[in-house]
Short mmCIF file of C-alpha atoms and ligand atoms in Angstrom, two decimals:
data_model
loop_
_atom_site.label_atom_id
_atom_site.label_comp_id
_atom_site.label_asym_id
_atom_site.label_seq_id
_atom_site.Cartn_x
_atom_site.Cartn_y
_atom_site.Cartn_z
CA MET A 1 -17.52 19.08 -21.25
CA ARG A 2 -18.76 22.61 -21.71
CA HIS A 3 -16.68 24.46 -19.16
CA ASP A 4 -14.16 27.24 -19.54
CA HIS A 5 -12.29 26.16 -16.42
CA LEU A 6 -11.85 23.02 -14.72
CA LEU A 7 -11.97 24.17 -10.84
CA SER A 8 -13.72 21.80 -8.84
CA ALA A 9 -15.30 18.24 -9.34
CA GLY A 10 -18.59 19.38 -8.65
CA GLN A 11 -18.91 21.04 -11.60
CA LEU A 12 -18.30 17.67 -13.50
CA THR A 13 -21.62 15.84 -14.48
CA ARG A 14 -21.48 12.10 -15.35
CA GLY A 15 -21.69 12.86 -18.92
CA ASP A 16 -18.60 15.23 -18.71
CA ILE A 17 -16.56 12.53 -16.94
CA GLU A 18 -17.52 9.59 -19.02
CA ALA A 19 -16.58 11.79 -22.18
CA VAL A 20 -13.11 12.42 -20.64
CA LEU A 21 -12.55 8.85 -19.66
CA ASP A 22 -13.78 7.53 -23.22
CA ARG A 23 -11.53 10.27 -24.94
CA ALA A 24 -8.49 8.96 -22.67
CA ALA A 25 -8.93 5.21 -23.42
CA ASP A 26 -9.10 6.12 -27.07
CA LEU A 27 -5.86 8.36 -26.78
CA ALA A 28 -4.08 5.90 -24.60
CA ASP A 29 -4.45 3.15 -27.38
CA ASP A 30 -3.64 5.78 -30.00
CA PRO A 31 -2.04 8.72 -28.89
CA GLY A 32 -1.56 10.20 -32.35
CA ALA A 33 -5.65 10.20 -32.69
CA VAL A 34 -5.41 14.08 -31.59
CA GLY A 35 -3.95 15.16 -34.90
CA GLU A 36 -1.90 18.40 -35.18
CA ARG A 37 -4.55 20.99 -33.71
CA HIS A 38 -2.20 21.52 -30.34
CA ALA A 39 0.65 21.90 -32.40
CA ASP A 40 1.04 25.69 -31.42
CA ARG A 41 -0.09 25.90 -27.99
CA LEU A 42 1.49 26.76 -24.92
CA LEU A 43 0.44 25.45 -21.51
CA ALA A 44 1.65 27.46 -18.50
CA LEU A 45 2.67 25.11 -15.53
CA CYS A 46 2.30 27.30 -12.35
CA PHE A 47 3.27 25.22 -9.10
CA PHE A 48 3.21 27.27 -5.82
CA GLU A 49 3.52 23.83 -3.92
CA PRO A 50 5.54 20.70 -4.58
CA SER A 51 4.67 18.59 -7.27
CA THR A 52 6.18 15.45 -9.18
CA ARG A 53 3.32 13.25 -10.85
CA THR A 54 0.74 16.33 -11.33
CA LYS A 55 3.27 18.63 -12.95
CA MET A 56 4.90 16.12 -15.08
CA SER A 57 1.92 14.39 -16.35
CA PHE A 58 0.65 17.61 -17.18
CA ASP A 59 3.81 18.35 -19.10
CA THR A 60 4.09 15.13 -20.55
CA ALA A 61 0.28 15.03 -21.61
CA MET A 62 0.82 18.63 -23.37
CA LYS A 63 3.58 17.42 -25.37
CA ARG A 64 2.01 14.33 -26.54
CA ILE A 65 -0.85 16.05 -28.00
CA GLY A 66 1.91 18.04 -29.66
CA GLY A 67 1.58 21.48 -27.68
CA ASP A 68 4.68 22.56 -25.47
CA THR A 69 4.44 23.84 -21.58
CA VAL A 70 6.36 27.15 -20.25
CA ASP A 71 6.90 26.66 -16.76
CA MET A 72 6.79 29.45 -13.88
CA GLY A 73 9.33 27.52 -11.94
CA SER A 74 9.62 27.32 -8.25
CA VAL A 75 8.06 30.17 -5.79
CA GLU A 76 11.75 30.84 -4.79
CA SER A 77 12.80 31.77 -8.29
CA SER A 78 9.49 33.72 -9.13
CA SER A 79 8.46 37.43 -8.65
CA VAL A 80 6.18 35.68 -6.23
CA LYS A 81 8.85 36.13 -4.10
CA LYS A 82 8.88 40.12 -4.50
CA GLY A 83 5.61 39.98 -3.38
CA GLU A 84 3.35 39.87 -6.71
CA SER A 85 -0.14 38.67 -6.01
CA LEU A 86 -1.57 35.72 -7.55
CA ALA A 87 -3.99 37.98 -9.79
CA ASP A 88 -1.12 39.94 -11.31
CA THR A 89 0.91 36.48 -11.86
CA VAL A 90 -1.65 34.72 -13.81
CA ARG A 91 -2.77 38.17 -15.91
CA VAL A 92 0.85 38.08 -17.32
CA ILE A 93 0.98 34.64 -17.77
CA GLU A 94 -2.11 34.42 -19.69
CA GLY A 95 -0.03 36.40 -22.40
CA TYR A 96 2.32 33.74 -22.88
CA ALA A 97 -0.05 30.35 -22.43
CA ASP A 98 -2.98 28.94 -23.96
CA GLY A 99 -3.79 27.48 -20.48
CA ILE A 100 -2.90 27.24 -16.99
CA VAL A 101 -2.66 24.59 -14.87
CA LEU A 102 -2.12 26.13 -11.20
CA ARG A 103 -1.25 24.63 -7.93
CA HIS A 104 -1.73 26.88 -4.91
CA PRO A 105 -1.56 26.36 -1.06
CA SER A 106 -4.59 28.69 -0.71
CA GLU A 107 -7.99 27.30 -0.97
CA GLY A 108 -10.08 28.99 -3.73
CA ALA A 109 -6.57 30.01 -5.44
CA ALA A 110 -7.79 28.57 -8.72
CA LYS A 111 -11.19 30.07 -8.71
CA LEU A 112 -9.72 33.61 -8.01
CA ALA A 113 -7.15 33.23 -10.76
CA SER A 114 -10.02 32.12 -13.15
CA GLN A 115 -11.81 35.41 -12.69
CA PHE A 116 -8.80 37.44 -13.99
CA VAL A 117 -7.92 35.48 -17.22
CA ASP A 118 -9.59 34.35 -20.51
CA VAL A 119 -7.39 31.28 -20.93
CA PRO A 120 -8.44 28.37 -19.27
CA VAL A 121 -7.36 27.64 -15.82
CA ILE A 122 -6.87 23.94 -14.37
CA ASN A 123 -6.85 23.78 -10.45
CA ALA A 124 -4.05 21.32 -9.84
CA GLY A 125 -4.87 21.54 -6.17
CA ASP A 126 -5.88 24.60 -4.01
CA GLY A 127 -4.73 24.02 -0.25
CA ALA A 128 -7.12 21.50 1.26
CA GLY A 129 -9.92 22.36 -1.35
CA GLN A 130 -10.00 20.22 -4.52
CA HIS A 131 -7.89 18.44 -7.32
CA PRO A 132 -10.68 17.57 -9.81
CA SER A 133 -7.98 16.08 -12.22
CA GLN A 134 -6.50 13.78 -10.03
CA THR A 135 -10.26 12.74 -9.75
CA LEU A 136 -10.52 11.95 -13.49
CA LEU A 137 -7.68 9.76 -13.41
CA ASP A 138 -8.93 8.15 -10.14
CA LEU A 139 -12.30 7.29 -11.69
CA TYR A 140 -10.43 6.17 -14.89
CA THR A 141 -8.33 3.67 -12.92
CA MET A 142 -11.67 2.47 -10.91
CA ARG A 143 -13.40 1.96 -14.08
CA GLU A 144 -10.57 -0.14 -15.63
CA ARG A 145 -10.43 -2.11 -12.57
CA ALA A 146 -13.82 -2.43 -10.91
CA GLY A 147 -16.26 -0.61 -13.13
CA LEU A 148 -17.97 2.79 -12.09
CA ASP A 149 -21.28 0.82 -11.59
CA ASP A 150 -22.62 -0.36 -8.14
CA LEU A 151 -19.07 0.68 -6.37
CA THR A 152 -18.52 0.36 -2.63
CA VAL A 153 -15.55 2.54 -2.09
CA GLY A 154 -13.44 3.04 1.23
CA ILE A 155 -11.62 6.38 1.56
CA MET A 156 -9.16 6.33 4.51
CA GLY A 157 -6.56 8.61 5.96
CA ASP A 158 -6.66 12.27 5.72
CA LEU A 159 -10.26 13.17 4.92
CA LYS A 160 -10.08 16.67 6.37
CA TYR A 161 -7.07 18.29 4.54
CA GLY A 162 -7.06 15.56 1.74
CA ARG A 163 -8.27 17.41 -1.69
CA THR A 164 -8.13 14.54 -3.60
CA VAL A 165 -10.44 13.03 -1.32
CA HIS A 166 -12.81 16.03 -1.68
CA SER A 167 -13.03 15.84 -5.43
CA LEU A 168 -13.15 12.52 -5.43
CA ALA A 169 -16.15 12.09 -3.10
CA SER A 170 -18.02 14.91 -4.96
CA ALA A 171 -17.51 13.04 -8.30
CA LEU A 172 -18.63 9.38 -6.82
CA THR A 173 -21.97 10.97 -6.39
CA ASN A 174 -22.68 10.85 -10.06
CA PHE A 175 -22.07 7.20 -9.96
CA ASP A 176 -24.44 6.44 -6.79
CA ALA A 177 -21.25 4.74 -5.21
CA ARG A 178 -21.60 3.26 -1.28
CA MET A 179 -18.98 5.63 0.38
CA HIS A 180 -17.15 4.49 3.56
CA PHE A 181 -14.91 7.33 5.02
CA VAL A 182 -12.10 5.75 7.45
CA SER A 183 -10.30 8.17 9.49
CA PRO A 184 -9.15 9.40 13.02
CA GLU A 185 -11.79 11.63 14.69
CA SER A 186 -9.76 14.84 14.43
CA LEU A 187 -9.63 14.20 10.58
CA ARG A 188 -13.07 13.50 9.54
CA LEU A 189 -14.56 14.95 6.40
CA PRO A 190 -14.81 18.74 6.78
CA ARG A 191 -18.45 19.94 7.83
CA GLY A 192 -18.89 21.42 4.50
CA VAL A 193 -18.00 18.68 2.30
CA ARG A 194 -19.93 16.76 4.26
CA PHE A 195 -22.91 19.12 3.59
CA ASP A 196 -22.12 19.00 -0.08
CA LEU A 197 -22.28 15.44 -0.17
CA HIS A 198 -25.47 14.76 1.66
CA ASP A 199 -27.08 17.51 -0.38
CA ALA A 200 -25.79 15.66 -3.69
CA GLY A 201 -27.85 12.45 -2.20
CA ALA A 202 -24.36 10.71 -1.49
CA ARG A 203 -24.57 7.36 0.38
CA LEU A 204 -22.02 7.56 2.79
CA ARG A 205 -21.02 6.63 6.32
CA GLU A 206 -17.93 7.30 8.72
CA HIS A 207 -15.98 4.93 10.48
CA THR A 208 -12.72 5.00 12.60
CA ASP A 209 -11.95 1.27 12.04
CA LEU A 210 -11.27 -0.11 8.59
CA ASP A 211 -12.39 -3.51 10.04
CA GLU A 212 -15.60 -2.41 10.03
CA VAL A 213 -15.89 -2.15 6.52
CA LEU A 214 -12.87 -3.59 4.61
CA GLU A 215 -14.54 -7.02 3.90
CA GLU A 216 -17.56 -5.19 1.77
CA LEU A 217 -15.00 -2.84 -0.30
CA ASP A 218 -14.45 -2.89 -4.02
CA VAL A 219 -12.01 -0.27 -3.81
CA LEU A 220 -9.60 1.28 -0.98
CA TYR A 221 -8.39 4.47 -1.63
CA VAL A 222 -5.59 5.62 0.87
CA THR A 223 -4.34 8.93 1.48
CA ARG A 224 -1.23 10.62 3.17
CA ILE A 225 -1.61 12.61 6.15
CA GLN A 226 -1.12 15.79 5.12
CA ARG A 227 1.39 16.81 7.37
CA GLU A 228 2.19 20.42 5.61
CA ARG A 229 -1.66 21.50 6.31
CA PHE A 230 -1.69 20.92 10.31
CA PRO A 231 -1.36 24.52 11.80
CA ASP A 232 0.44 22.26 14.91
CA GLU A 233 3.06 19.60 14.45
CA ASN A 234 2.07 18.24 17.77
CA GLU A 235 -1.51 17.64 16.12
CA TYR A 236 0.26 15.77 13.16
CA GLN A 237 2.04 13.64 15.49
CA GLN A 238 -0.84 12.30 17.49
CA VAL A 239 -2.49 10.77 14.24
CA ALA A 240 0.84 10.23 12.25
CA GLY A 241 1.34 6.28 11.56
CA GLU A 242 -2.31 5.40 12.27
CA TYR A 243 -4.21 3.96 9.34
CA GLN A 244 -1.49 1.92 7.72
CA ILE A 245 -2.08 -1.07 5.83
CA ASP A 246 0.02 -4.08 4.67
CA ALA A 247 -0.25 -7.37 3.03
CA GLY A 248 -1.64 -8.96 6.13
CA THR A 249 -4.41 -6.31 6.35
CA LEU A 250 -5.82 -7.19 2.93
CA GLU A 251 -5.75 -11.03 3.58
CA ARG A 252 -9.44 -9.93 5.18
CA ALA A 253 -10.29 -8.19 2.04
CA ARG A 254 -12.02 -9.44 -0.96
CA ASP A 255 -9.57 -10.97 -3.46
CA ASP A 256 -10.70 -8.35 -6.38
CA LEU A 257 -9.99 -5.25 -3.73
CA THR A 258 -8.46 -2.74 -5.86
CA VAL A 259 -6.13 -0.64 -3.54
CA MET A 260 -5.48 3.03 -4.79
CA HIS A 261 -3.64 5.99 -3.48
CA PRO A 262 -3.07 9.54 -5.30
CA LEU A 263 0.93 8.94 -3.96
CA PRO A 264 3.14 10.42 -2.78
CA ARG A 265 2.83 7.72 0.09
CA VAL A 266 4.60 7.96 3.18
CA ASP A 267 3.80 5.10 5.19
CA GLU A 268 0.23 3.99 4.73
CA ILE A 269 1.06 1.34 2.52
CA ALA A 270 3.45 -1.26 3.17
CA PRO A 271 5.89 -2.04 0.35
CA ASP A 272 4.60 -5.79 0.76
CA VAL A 273 1.30 -4.57 -0.92
CA ASP A 274 2.84 -3.62 -4.15
CA ALA A 275 3.21 -6.95 -5.34
CA THR A 276 -0.11 -8.07 -4.57
CA ASP A 277 -2.95 -7.95 -7.21
CA HIS A 278 -4.49 -5.38 -5.07
CA ALA A 279 -2.13 -2.81 -5.99
CA ALA A 280 -3.52 -0.16 -8.64
CA TYR A 281 -1.55 3.17 -7.23
CA PHE A 282 1.46 2.98 -9.74
CA ALA A 283 -0.92 2.45 -12.91
CA GLN A 284 -3.13 5.11 -11.32
CA ALA A 285 -0.32 7.46 -11.68
CA HIS A 286 0.58 6.61 -15.21
CA ASN A 287 -3.16 7.05 -16.20
CA GLY A 288 -2.41 10.73 -15.57
CA VAL A 289 -1.12 11.04 -18.98
CA PRO A 290 -3.79 9.83 -21.14
CA VAL A 291 -6.33 11.38 -18.88
CA ARG A 292 -4.86 14.75 -18.92
CA MET A 293 -4.39 14.47 -22.74
CA ALA A 294 -8.14 14.28 -23.14
CA LEU A 295 -8.54 16.89 -20.35
CA LEU A 296 -6.27 19.35 -22.43
CA ASP A 297 -7.63 18.26 -25.62
CA GLU A 298 -10.98 18.94 -24.62
CA LEU A 299 -10.34 22.48 -22.55
CA LEU A 300 -7.75 23.67 -25.15
CA GLY A 301 -9.40 22.70 -28.32
CA GLY A 302 -13.21 21.27 -28.05
CA ASP A 303 -13.94 18.74 -30.54
CA SER A 304 -12.29 18.73 -34.30
CA THR A 305 -15.04 20.02 -35.70
CA GLU A 306 -15.59 22.90 -33.48
CA SER A 307 -12.33 23.85 -33.48
CA ASP A 308 -11.82 23.69 -37.46
CA ASP A 309 -15.11 26.11 -37.43
CA ALA A 310 -13.47 27.97 -35.19
CA ARG A 311 -10.15 28.35 -36.97
CA ALA A 312 -11.98 29.06 -40.02
CA ALA A 313 -14.09 31.97 -38.52
CA SER A 314 -11.19 33.40 -37.08
CA ASP A 315 -8.91 32.77 -40.18
CA GLY A 316 -6.23 30.89 -38.17
CA GLY A 317 -6.15 34.01 -35.58
CA ASP A 318 -7.97 32.05 -32.44
CA ALA A 319 -6.20 33.94 -29.71
CA ARG A 320 -6.45 30.61 -27.52
C1 NCD B 401 -1.77 14.59 -3.96
C2 NCD B 401 -1.93 16.16 -3.76
O1 NCD B 401 -0.93 17.24 -4.27
O2 NCD B 401 -2.97 16.72 -3.32
N1 NCD B 401 -0.79 14.27 -4.95
C3 NCD B 401 -0.79 14.17 -6.21
O3 NCD B 401 -1.18 15.42 -6.80
N2 NCD B 401 -0.81 13.22 -6.84
C4 NCD B 401 -1.64 13.73 -2.62
C5 NCD B 401 -0.84 14.32 -1.84
O4 NCD B 401 0.02 15.17 -1.71
O5 NCD B 401 -0.76 13.57 -0.63
#
């Protein structure tokens, strides 16, 4: 991967994705393979929205590759509360750390932040926009379970506000997957996302009923209705509780169907699915660590030859 920042899945080629997934698989087998080159590196965790998995797995990944993290803490306890702009916040933080993981409620926030700093910025969710590192672990999980060739993927739930969906669909165009989007009419993919998918040659269809496609699917990717993004609670109530699956629903699916979810789930997947062979969502969350180790290794350090050369050239003083 030859990028300074990871802002959206659209910037990733098939080659970029496969390189990160291959490296992640190697690191899952042998975490020590990364060596010592991140020993003096710090990653800033800047989460302006709640997070469990993304924040903890970046934290874990950075420590597992030998580095450490500094955490901005909650918005409530930071200077954001005093009215500081995002641009100023990240300009200060780049002086403390070698990379910034940013989650923010505004679409485009990570891109904006990247324009103010020289250290790599990883978009860990920008409003209803993108969440590309989640996509990498989603693809890693799909590759482990079903392979990435000739896939038929159903993506169900909140396709309008679900940033994991926007990133995943964009990345799946690299693999020529058949995509079936299942949602209530009011939560269809945003027009801009649909346009970009068509532009990338995506093979996609939209449905309001899972039954229309369930039997064809290799993977069913279920998402939470993003309650916090609805401008009006009544609108949320109209769709809440729709599009749930349970073990009974899956009796009509193929035996080897993989069910995924970025988590947290609310009520979209009944607990009785957890014990079936379909359930991959907890393994998916665990895959966040090796995938983010590989991503951080790449963005913070490049390959070992490159970083050794860079270190030799800068006499040990590489600012990153
Ligand atoms: C997702 C997110 O934050 O977009 N969570 C995650 O990172 N695994 C999905 C969600 O909140 O529904």
